[in-house]
Short mmCIF file of C-alpha atoms in Angstrom, two decimals:
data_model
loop_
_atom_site.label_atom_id
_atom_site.label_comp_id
_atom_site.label_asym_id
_atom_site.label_seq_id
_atom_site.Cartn_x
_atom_site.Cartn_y
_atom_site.Cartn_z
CA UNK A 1297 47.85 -26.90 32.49
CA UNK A 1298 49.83 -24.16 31.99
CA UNK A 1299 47.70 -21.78 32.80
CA UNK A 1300 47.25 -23.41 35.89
CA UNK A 1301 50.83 -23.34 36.98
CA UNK A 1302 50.66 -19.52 36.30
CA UNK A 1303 47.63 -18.94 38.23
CA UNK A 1304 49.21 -20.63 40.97
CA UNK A 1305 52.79 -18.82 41.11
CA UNK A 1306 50.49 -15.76 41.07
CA UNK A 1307 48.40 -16.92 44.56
CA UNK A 1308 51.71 -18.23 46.15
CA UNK A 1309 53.01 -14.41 45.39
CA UNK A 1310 49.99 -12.66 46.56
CA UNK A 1311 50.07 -15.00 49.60
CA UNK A 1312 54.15 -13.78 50.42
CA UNK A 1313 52.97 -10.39 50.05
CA UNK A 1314 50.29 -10.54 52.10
CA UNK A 1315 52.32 -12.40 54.94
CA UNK A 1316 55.45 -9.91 54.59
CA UNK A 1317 53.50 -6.95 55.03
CA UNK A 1318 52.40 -6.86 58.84
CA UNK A 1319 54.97 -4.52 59.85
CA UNK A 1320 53.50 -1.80 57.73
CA UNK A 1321 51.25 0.87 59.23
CA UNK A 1322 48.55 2.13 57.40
CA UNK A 1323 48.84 6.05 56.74
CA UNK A 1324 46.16 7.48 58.77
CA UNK A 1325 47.02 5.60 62.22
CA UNK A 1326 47.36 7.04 65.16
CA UNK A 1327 49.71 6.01 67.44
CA UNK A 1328 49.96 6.34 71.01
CA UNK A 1329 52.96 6.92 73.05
CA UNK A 1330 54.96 7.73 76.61
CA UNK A 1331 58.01 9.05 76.71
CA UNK A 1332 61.10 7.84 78.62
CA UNK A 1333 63.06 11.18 79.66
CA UNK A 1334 62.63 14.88 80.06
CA UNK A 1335 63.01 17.07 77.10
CA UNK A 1336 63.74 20.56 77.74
CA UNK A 1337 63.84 23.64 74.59
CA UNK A 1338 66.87 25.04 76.53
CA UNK A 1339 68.98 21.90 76.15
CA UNK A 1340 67.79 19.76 73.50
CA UNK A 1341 68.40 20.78 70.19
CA UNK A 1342 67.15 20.06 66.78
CA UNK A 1343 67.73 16.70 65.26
CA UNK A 1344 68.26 14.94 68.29
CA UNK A 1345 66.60 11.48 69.09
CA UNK A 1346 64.15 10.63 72.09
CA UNK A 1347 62.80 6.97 72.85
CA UNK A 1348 59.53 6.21 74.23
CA UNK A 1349 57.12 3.11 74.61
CA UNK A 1350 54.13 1.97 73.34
CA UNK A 1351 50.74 3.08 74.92
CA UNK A 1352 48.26 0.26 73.87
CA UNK A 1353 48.40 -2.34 70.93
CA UNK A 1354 48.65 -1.17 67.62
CA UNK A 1355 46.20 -3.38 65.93
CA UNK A 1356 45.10 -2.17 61.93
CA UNK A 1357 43.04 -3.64 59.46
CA UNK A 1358 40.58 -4.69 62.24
CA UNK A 1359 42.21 -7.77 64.30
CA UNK A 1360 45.86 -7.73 62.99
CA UNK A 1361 48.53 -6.81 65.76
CA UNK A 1362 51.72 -4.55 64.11
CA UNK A 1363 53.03 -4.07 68.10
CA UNK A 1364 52.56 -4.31 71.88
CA UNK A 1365 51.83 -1.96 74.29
CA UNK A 1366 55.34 -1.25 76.12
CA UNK A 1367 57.12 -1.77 72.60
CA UNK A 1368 59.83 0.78 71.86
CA UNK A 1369 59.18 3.91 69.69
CA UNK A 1370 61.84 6.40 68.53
CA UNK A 1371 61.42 9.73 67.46
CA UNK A 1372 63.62 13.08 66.43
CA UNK A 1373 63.23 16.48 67.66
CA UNK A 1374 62.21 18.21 64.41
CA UNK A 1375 62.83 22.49 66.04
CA UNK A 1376 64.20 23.08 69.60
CA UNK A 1377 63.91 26.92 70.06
CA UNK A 1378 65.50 28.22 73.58
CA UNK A 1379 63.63 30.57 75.39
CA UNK A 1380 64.65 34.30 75.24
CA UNK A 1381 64.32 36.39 78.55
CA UNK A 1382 61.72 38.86 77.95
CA UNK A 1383 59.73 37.17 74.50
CA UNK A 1384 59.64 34.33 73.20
CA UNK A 1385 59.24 31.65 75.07
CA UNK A 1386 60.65 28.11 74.15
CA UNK A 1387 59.64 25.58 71.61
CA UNK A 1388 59.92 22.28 71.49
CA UNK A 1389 58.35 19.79 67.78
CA UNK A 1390 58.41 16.28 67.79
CA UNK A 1391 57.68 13.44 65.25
CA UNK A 1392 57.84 9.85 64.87
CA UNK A 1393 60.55 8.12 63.15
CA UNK A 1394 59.92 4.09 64.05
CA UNK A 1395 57.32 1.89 66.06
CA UNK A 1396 58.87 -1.24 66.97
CA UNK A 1397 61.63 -1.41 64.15
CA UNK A 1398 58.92 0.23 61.57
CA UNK A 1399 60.53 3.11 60.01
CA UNK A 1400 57.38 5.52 59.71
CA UNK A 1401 56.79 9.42 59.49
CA UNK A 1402 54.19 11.23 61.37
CA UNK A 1403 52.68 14.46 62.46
CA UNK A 1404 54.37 16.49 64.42
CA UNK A 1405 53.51 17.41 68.29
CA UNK A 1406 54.79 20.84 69.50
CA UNK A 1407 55.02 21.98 72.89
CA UNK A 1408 55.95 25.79 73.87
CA UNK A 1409 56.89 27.49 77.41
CA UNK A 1410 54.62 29.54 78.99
CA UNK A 1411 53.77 32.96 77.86
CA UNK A 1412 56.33 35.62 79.63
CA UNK A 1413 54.01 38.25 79.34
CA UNK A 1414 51.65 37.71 82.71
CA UNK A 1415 54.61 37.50 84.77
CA UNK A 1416 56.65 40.48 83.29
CA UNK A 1417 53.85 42.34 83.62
CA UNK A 1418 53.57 41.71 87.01
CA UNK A 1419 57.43 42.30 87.97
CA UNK A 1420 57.89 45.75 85.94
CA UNK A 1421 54.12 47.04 87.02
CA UNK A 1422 54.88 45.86 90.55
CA UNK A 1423 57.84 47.61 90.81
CA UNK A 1424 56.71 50.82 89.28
CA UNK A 1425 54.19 50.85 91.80
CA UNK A 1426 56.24 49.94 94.88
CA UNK A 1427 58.62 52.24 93.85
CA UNK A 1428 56.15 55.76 93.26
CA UNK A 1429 54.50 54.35 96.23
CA UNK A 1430 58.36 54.76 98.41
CA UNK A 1431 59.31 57.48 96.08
CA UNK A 1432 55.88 59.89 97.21
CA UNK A 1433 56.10 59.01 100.93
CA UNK A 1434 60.07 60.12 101.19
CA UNK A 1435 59.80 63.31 98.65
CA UNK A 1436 56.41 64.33 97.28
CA UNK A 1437 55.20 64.08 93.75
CA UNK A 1438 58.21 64.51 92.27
CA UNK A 1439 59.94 61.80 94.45
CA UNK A 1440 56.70 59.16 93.15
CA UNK A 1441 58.11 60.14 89.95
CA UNK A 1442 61.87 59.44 90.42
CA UNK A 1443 61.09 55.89 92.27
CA UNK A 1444 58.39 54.87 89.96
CA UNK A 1445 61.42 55.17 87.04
CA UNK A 1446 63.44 53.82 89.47
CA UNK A 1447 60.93 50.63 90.68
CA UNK A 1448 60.35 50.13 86.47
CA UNK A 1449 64.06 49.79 86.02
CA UNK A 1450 64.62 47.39 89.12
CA UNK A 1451 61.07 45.34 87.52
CA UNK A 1452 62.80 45.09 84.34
CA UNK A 1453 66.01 43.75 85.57
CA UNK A 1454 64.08 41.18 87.76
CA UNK A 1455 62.13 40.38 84.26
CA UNK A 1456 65.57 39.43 82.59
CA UNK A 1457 67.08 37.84 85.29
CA UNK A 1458 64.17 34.90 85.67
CA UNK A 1459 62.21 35.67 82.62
CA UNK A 1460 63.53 31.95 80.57
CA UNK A 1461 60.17 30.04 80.01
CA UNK A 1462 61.65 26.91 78.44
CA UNK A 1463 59.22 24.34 76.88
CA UNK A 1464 59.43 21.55 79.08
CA UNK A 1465 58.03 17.49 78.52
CA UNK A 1466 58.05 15.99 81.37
CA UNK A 1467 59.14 11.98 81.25
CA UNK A 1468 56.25 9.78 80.90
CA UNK A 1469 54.55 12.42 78.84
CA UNK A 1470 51.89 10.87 77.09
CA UNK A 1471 51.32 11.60 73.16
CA UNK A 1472 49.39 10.96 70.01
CA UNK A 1473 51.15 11.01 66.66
CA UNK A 1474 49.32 10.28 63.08
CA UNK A 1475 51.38 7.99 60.47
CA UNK A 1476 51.88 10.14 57.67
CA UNK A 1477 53.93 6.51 55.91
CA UNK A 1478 55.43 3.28 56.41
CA UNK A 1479 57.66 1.17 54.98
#
């Protein structure tokens, strides 16, 4: 009889446990999500928050709903990296920090601005040229000279006056993060 009484305790435990634990999300998971606003390397920052919703269901261990598509999501900005003129371009990481009131860690997502180099390229070459090109026709070879230093300098300042490549995700960016935990 006893024994009994024991065994049963133990089922109505394993039972609780079992019926407590749908909020959890299996490590491994990946979760799909949209973001609500604009996040931008040159004026977020590190440890900031961002929201976003639910993509589809998140349904684990085969038929068991955890959330709803549309459900909120929040997340931190793990590195925020501001773009630098001539190099460098910006660098924004995110990760997951909750899925509908789940605490939960993830992997990360990064997202960097686009490469400076095509377009500096482009402004200091074009502006060597177009300045040898003015510099020959008013003095000669030595005036191509003098205006292609001249069209490299005024390429170069054009470079650091536009050059900020910021990392930019949009609103109602769409993203996939892997649970790393739950709790």
């Amino acid at each position: 009889m006893r024994a009994n009484r024991i065994l049963l305790i133990l089922t109505a435990l394993l039972l609780l446990t079992t019926v407590s634990m749908p909020g959890t999300i299996p490590v491994g998971t990946y979760v799909t999500v949209r973001t609500v606003s604009t996040m931008k390397s040159g004026t977020n920052h590190s440890g900031q928050s961002w929201t976003g919703t639910l993509v589809n269901d998140l349904v684990v261990n085969g038929n068991q709903t955890v959330a709803h598509a549309g459900d909120p999501v929040k997340g931190v900005i793990t590195y925020a990296k501001d773009s630098g003129r001539i190099h460098a371009p910006g660098l924004l990481t995110l990760r997951l920090k909750e899925v509908h009131g789940v605490p939960v860690t993830s992997s990360s997502r990064s997202y960097k601005g686009k490469s400076h180099t095509t377009s500096n390229a482009t402004k200091i070459g074009g502006g060597t040229g177009l300045g040898a090109l003015i510099g020959g026709l008013a003095g000669g070879g030595k005036g191509a000279l003098i205006g292609a230093g001249a069209g490299a300098a005024a390429g170069t300042g054009l470079a650091l006056a536009t050059g900020k490549q910021q990392a930019v995700i949009p609103a109602e960016t769409v993203m996939s993060f892997r649970i790393n935990s739950s709790q």
